[in-house]
Structure formats: C-alpha cells, structure tokens
mmCIF file as gemmi writes it, N, C-alpha and C atoms, coordinates in Angstrom:
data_model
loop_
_atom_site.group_PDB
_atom_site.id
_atom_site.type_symbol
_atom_site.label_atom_id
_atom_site.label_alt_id
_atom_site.label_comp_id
_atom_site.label_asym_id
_atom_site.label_entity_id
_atom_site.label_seq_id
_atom_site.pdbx_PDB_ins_code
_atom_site.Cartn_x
_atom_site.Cartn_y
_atom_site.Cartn_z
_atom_site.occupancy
_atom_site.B_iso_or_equiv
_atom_site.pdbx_formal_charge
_atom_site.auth_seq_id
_atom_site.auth_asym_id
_atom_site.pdbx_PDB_model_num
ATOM 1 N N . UNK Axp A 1 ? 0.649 19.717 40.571 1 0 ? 1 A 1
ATOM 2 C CA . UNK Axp A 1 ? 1.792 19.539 39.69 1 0 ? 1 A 1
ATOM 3 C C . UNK Axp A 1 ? 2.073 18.038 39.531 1 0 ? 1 A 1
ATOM 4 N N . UNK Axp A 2 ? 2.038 17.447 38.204 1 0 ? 2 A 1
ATOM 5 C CA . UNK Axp A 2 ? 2.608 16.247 37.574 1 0 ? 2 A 1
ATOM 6 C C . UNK Axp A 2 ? 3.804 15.891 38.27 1 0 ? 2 A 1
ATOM 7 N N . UNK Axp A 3 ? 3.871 14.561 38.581 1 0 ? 3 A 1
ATOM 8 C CA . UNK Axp A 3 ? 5.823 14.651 38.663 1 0 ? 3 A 1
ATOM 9 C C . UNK Axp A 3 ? 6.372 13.833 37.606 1 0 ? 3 A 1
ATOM 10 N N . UNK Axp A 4 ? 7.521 13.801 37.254 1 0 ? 4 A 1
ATOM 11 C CA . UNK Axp A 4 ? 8.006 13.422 35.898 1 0 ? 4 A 1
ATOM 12 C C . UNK Axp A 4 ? 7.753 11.895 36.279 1 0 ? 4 A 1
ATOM 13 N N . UNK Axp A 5 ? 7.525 10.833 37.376 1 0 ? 5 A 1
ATOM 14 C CA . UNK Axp A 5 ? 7.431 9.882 37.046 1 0 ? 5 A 1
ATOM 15 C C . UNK Axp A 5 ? 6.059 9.445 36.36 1 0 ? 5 A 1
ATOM 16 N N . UNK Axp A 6 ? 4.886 10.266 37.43 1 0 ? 6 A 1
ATOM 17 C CA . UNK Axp A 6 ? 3.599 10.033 36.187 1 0 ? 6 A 1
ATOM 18 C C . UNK Axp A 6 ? 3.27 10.622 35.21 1 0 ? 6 A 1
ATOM 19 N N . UNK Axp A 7 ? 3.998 11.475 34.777 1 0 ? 7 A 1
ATOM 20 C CA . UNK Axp A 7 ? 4.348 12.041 33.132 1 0 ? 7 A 1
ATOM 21 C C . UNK Axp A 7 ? 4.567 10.738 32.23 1 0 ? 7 A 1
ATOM 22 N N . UNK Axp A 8 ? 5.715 9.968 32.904 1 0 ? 8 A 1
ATOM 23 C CA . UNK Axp A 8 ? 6.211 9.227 32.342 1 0 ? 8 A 1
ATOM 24 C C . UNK Axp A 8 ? 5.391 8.144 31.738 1 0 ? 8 A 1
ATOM 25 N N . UNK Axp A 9 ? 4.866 7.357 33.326 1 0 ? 9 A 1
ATOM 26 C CA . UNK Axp A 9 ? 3.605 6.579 33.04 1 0 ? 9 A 1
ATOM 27 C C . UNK Axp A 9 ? 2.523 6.745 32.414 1 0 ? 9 A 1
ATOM 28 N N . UNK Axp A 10 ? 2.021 8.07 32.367 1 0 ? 10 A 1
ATOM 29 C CA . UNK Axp A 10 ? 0.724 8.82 31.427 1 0 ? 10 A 1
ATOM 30 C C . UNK Axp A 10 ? 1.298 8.176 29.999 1 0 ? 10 A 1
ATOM 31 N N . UNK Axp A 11 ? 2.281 9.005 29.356 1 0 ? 11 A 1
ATOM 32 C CA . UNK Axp A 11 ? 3.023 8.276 28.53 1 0 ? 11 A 1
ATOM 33 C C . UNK Axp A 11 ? 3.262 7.074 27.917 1 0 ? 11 A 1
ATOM 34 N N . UNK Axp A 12 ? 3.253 6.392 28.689 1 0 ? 12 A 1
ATOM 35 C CA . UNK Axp A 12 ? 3.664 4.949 28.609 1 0 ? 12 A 1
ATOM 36 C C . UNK Axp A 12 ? 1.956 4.507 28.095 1 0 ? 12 A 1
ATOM 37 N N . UNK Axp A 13 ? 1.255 4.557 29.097 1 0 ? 13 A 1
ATOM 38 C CA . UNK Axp A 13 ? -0.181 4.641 28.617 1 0 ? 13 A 1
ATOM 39 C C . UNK Axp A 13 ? -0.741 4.967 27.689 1 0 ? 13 A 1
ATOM 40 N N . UNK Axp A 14 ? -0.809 5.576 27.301 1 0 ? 14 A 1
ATOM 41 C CA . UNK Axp A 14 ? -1.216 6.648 25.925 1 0 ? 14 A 1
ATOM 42 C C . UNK Axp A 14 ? -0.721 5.776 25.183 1 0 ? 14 A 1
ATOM 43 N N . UNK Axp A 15 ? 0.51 5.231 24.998 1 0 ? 15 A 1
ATOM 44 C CA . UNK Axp A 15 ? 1.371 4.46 24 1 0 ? 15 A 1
ATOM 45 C C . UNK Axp A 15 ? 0.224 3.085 23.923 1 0 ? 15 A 1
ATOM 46 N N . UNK Axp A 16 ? 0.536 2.393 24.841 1 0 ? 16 A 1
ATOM 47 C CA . UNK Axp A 16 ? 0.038 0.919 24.924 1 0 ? 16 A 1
ATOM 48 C C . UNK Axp A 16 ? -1.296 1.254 24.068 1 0 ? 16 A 1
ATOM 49 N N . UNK Axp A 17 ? -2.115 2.33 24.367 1 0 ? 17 A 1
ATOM 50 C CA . UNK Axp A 17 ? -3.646 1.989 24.096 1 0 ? 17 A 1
ATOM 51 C C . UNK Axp A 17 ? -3.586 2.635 22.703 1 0 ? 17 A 1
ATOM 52 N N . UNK Axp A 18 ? -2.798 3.255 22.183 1 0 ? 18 A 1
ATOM 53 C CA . UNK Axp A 18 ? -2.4 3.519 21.057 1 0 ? 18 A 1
ATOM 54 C C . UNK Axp A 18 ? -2.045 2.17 20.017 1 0 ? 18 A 1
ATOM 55 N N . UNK Axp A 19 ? -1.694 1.395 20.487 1 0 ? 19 A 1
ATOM 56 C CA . UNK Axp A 19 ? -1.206 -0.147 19.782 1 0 ? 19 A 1
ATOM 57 C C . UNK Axp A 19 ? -2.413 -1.02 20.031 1 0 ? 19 A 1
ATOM 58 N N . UNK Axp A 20 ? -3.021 -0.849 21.103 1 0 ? 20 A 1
ATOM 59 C CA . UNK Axp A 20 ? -3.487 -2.409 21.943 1 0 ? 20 A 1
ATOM 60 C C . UNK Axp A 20 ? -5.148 -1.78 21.34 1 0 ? 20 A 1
ATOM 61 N N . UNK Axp A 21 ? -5.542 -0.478 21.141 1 0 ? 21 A 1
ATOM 62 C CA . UNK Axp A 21 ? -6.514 -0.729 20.589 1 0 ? 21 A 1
ATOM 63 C C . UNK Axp A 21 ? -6.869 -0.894 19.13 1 0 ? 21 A 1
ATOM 64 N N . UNK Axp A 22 ? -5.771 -1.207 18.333 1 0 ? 22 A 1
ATOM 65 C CA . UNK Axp A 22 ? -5.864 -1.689 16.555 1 0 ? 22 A 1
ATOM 66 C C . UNK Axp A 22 ? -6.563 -3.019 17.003 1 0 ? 22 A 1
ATOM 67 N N . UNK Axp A 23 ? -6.802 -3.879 17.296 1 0 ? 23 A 1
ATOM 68 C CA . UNK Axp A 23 ? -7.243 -5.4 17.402 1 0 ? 23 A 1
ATOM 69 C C . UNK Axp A 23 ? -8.06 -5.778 18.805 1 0 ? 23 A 1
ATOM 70 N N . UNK Axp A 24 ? -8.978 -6.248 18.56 1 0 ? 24 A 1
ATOM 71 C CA . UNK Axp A 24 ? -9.874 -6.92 19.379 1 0 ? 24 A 1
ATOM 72 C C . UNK Axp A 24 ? -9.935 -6.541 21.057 1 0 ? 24 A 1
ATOM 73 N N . UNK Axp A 25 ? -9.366 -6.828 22.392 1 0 ? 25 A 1
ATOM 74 C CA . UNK Axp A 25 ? -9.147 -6.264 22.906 1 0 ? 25 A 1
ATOM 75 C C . UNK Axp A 25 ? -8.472 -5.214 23.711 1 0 ? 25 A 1
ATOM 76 N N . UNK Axp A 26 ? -8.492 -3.837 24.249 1 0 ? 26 A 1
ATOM 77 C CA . UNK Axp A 26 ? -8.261 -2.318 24.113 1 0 ? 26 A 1
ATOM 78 C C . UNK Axp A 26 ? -6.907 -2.743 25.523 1 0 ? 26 A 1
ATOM 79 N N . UNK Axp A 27 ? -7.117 -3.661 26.49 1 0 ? 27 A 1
ATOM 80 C CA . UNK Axp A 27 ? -5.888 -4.239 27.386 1 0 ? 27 A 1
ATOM 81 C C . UNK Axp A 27 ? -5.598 -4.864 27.608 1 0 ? 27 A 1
ATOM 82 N N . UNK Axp A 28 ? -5.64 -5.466 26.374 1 0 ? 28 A 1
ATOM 83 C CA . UNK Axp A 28 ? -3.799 -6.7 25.981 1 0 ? 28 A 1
ATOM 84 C C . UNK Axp A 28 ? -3.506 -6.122 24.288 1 0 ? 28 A 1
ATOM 85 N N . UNK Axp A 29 ? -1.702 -6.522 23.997 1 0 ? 29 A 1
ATOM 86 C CA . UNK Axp A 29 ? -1.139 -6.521 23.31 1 0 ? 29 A 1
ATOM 87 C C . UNK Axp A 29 ? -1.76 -8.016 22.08 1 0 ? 29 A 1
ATOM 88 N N . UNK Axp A 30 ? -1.866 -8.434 21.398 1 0 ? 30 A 1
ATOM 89 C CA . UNK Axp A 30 ? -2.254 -8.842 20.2 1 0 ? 30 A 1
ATOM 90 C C . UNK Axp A 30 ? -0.558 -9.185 19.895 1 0 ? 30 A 1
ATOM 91 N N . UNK Axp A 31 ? 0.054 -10.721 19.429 1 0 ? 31 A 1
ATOM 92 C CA . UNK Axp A 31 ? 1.478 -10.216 18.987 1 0 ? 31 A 1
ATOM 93 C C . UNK Axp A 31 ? 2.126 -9.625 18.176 1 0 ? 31 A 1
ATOM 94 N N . UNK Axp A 32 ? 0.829 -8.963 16.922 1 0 ? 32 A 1
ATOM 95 C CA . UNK Axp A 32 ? 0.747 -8.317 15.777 1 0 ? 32 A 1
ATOM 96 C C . UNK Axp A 32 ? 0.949 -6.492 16.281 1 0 ? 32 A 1
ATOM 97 N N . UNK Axp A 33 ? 0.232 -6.832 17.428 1 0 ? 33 A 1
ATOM 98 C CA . UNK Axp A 33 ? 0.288 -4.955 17.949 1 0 ? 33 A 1
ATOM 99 C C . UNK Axp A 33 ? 1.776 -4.779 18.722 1 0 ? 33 A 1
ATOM 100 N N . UNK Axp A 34 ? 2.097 -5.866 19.116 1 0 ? 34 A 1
ATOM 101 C CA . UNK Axp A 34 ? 3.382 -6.156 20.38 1 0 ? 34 A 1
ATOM 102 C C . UNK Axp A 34 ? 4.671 -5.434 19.123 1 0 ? 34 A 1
ATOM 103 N N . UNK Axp A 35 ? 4.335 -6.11 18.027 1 0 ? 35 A 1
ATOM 104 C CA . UNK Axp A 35 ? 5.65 -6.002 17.243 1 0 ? 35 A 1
ATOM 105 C C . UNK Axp A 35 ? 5.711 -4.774 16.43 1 0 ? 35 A 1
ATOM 106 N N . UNK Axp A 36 ? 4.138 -3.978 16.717 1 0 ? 36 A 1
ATOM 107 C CA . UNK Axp A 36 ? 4.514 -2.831 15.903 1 0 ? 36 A 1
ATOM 108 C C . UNK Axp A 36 ? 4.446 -1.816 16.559 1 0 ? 36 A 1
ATOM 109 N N . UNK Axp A 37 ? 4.009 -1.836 17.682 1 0 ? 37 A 1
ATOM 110 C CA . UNK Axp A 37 ? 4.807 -0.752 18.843 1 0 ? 37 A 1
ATOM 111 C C . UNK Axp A 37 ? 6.104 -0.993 19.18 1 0 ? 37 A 1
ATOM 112 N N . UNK Axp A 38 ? 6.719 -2.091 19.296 1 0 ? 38 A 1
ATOM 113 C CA . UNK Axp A 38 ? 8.243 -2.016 19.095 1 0 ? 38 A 1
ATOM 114 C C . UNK Axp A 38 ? 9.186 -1.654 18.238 1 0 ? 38 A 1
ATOM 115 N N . UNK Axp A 39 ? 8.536 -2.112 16.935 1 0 ? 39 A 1
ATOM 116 C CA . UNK Axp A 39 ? 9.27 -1.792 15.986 1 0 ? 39 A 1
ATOM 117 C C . UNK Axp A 39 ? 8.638 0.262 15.757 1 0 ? 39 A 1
ATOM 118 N N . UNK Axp A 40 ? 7.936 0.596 16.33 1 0 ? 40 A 1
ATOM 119 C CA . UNK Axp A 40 ? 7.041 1.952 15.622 1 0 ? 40 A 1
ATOM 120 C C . UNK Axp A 40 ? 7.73 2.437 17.005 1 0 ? 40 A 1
ATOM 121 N N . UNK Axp A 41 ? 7.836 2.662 18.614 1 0 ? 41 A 1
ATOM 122 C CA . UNK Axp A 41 ? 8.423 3.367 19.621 1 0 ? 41 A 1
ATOM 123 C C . UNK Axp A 41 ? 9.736 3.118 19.709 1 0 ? 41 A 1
ATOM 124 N N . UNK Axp A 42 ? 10.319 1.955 19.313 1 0 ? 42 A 1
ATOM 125 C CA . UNK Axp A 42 ? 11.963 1.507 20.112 1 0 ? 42 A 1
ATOM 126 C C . UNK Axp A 42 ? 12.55 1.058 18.906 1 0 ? 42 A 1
ATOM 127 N N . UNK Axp A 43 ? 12.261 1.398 18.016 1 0 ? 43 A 1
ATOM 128 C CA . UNK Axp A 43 ? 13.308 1.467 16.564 1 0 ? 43 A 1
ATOM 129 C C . UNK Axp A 43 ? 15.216 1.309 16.562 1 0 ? 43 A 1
ATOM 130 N N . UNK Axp A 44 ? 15.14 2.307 17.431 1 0 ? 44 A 1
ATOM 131 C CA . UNK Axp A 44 ? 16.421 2.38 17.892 1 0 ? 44 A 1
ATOM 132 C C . UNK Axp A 44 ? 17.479 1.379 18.432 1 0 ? 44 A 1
ATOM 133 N N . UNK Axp A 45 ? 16.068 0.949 18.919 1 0 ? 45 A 1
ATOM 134 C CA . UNK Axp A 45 ? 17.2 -0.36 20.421 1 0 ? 45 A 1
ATOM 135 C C . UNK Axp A 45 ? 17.365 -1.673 19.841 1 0 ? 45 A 1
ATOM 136 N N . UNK Axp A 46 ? 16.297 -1.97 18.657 1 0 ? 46 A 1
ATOM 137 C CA . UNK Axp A 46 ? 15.938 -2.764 18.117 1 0 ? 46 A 1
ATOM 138 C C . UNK Axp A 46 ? 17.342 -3.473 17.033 1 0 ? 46 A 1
C-alpha cells in the first residue's frame, strides 16, 4: 500500500518530467518550462 506522502511525490514527479521534458534536458527545468508549469499547475496562487 502507497502512503499518501509518496502518492504525493509520484505526483509531483510525473509533473516535473511532464514540463522538464519539452526542452533539451529531461532533469532540469529550462526557465521557459519553469514558467509554464507554474503558470499550467499553480494558476491559482499565481
């Protein structure tokens, strides 16, 4: 059984490599990918 904190982190993961692989390398942010996973996940807070 998962526990909700590595749910969470799975999550979180999935996200990053979802952004970080549009541009060149797959683990780092690009500041072009930085700003559109922020603006595309945290819309809200923004």
């Amino acid at each position: 059984m998962v526990s909700k904190l590595e749910a969470a982190m799975e999550g979180l993961i999935k996200v990053f490599h979802t952004y970080s692989s549009k541009e060149g390398d797959k683990y780092k942010l690009s500041k072009a990918e930085l700003k559109s996973l922020l603006q595309g996940e945290l819309s809200d807070f923004l």
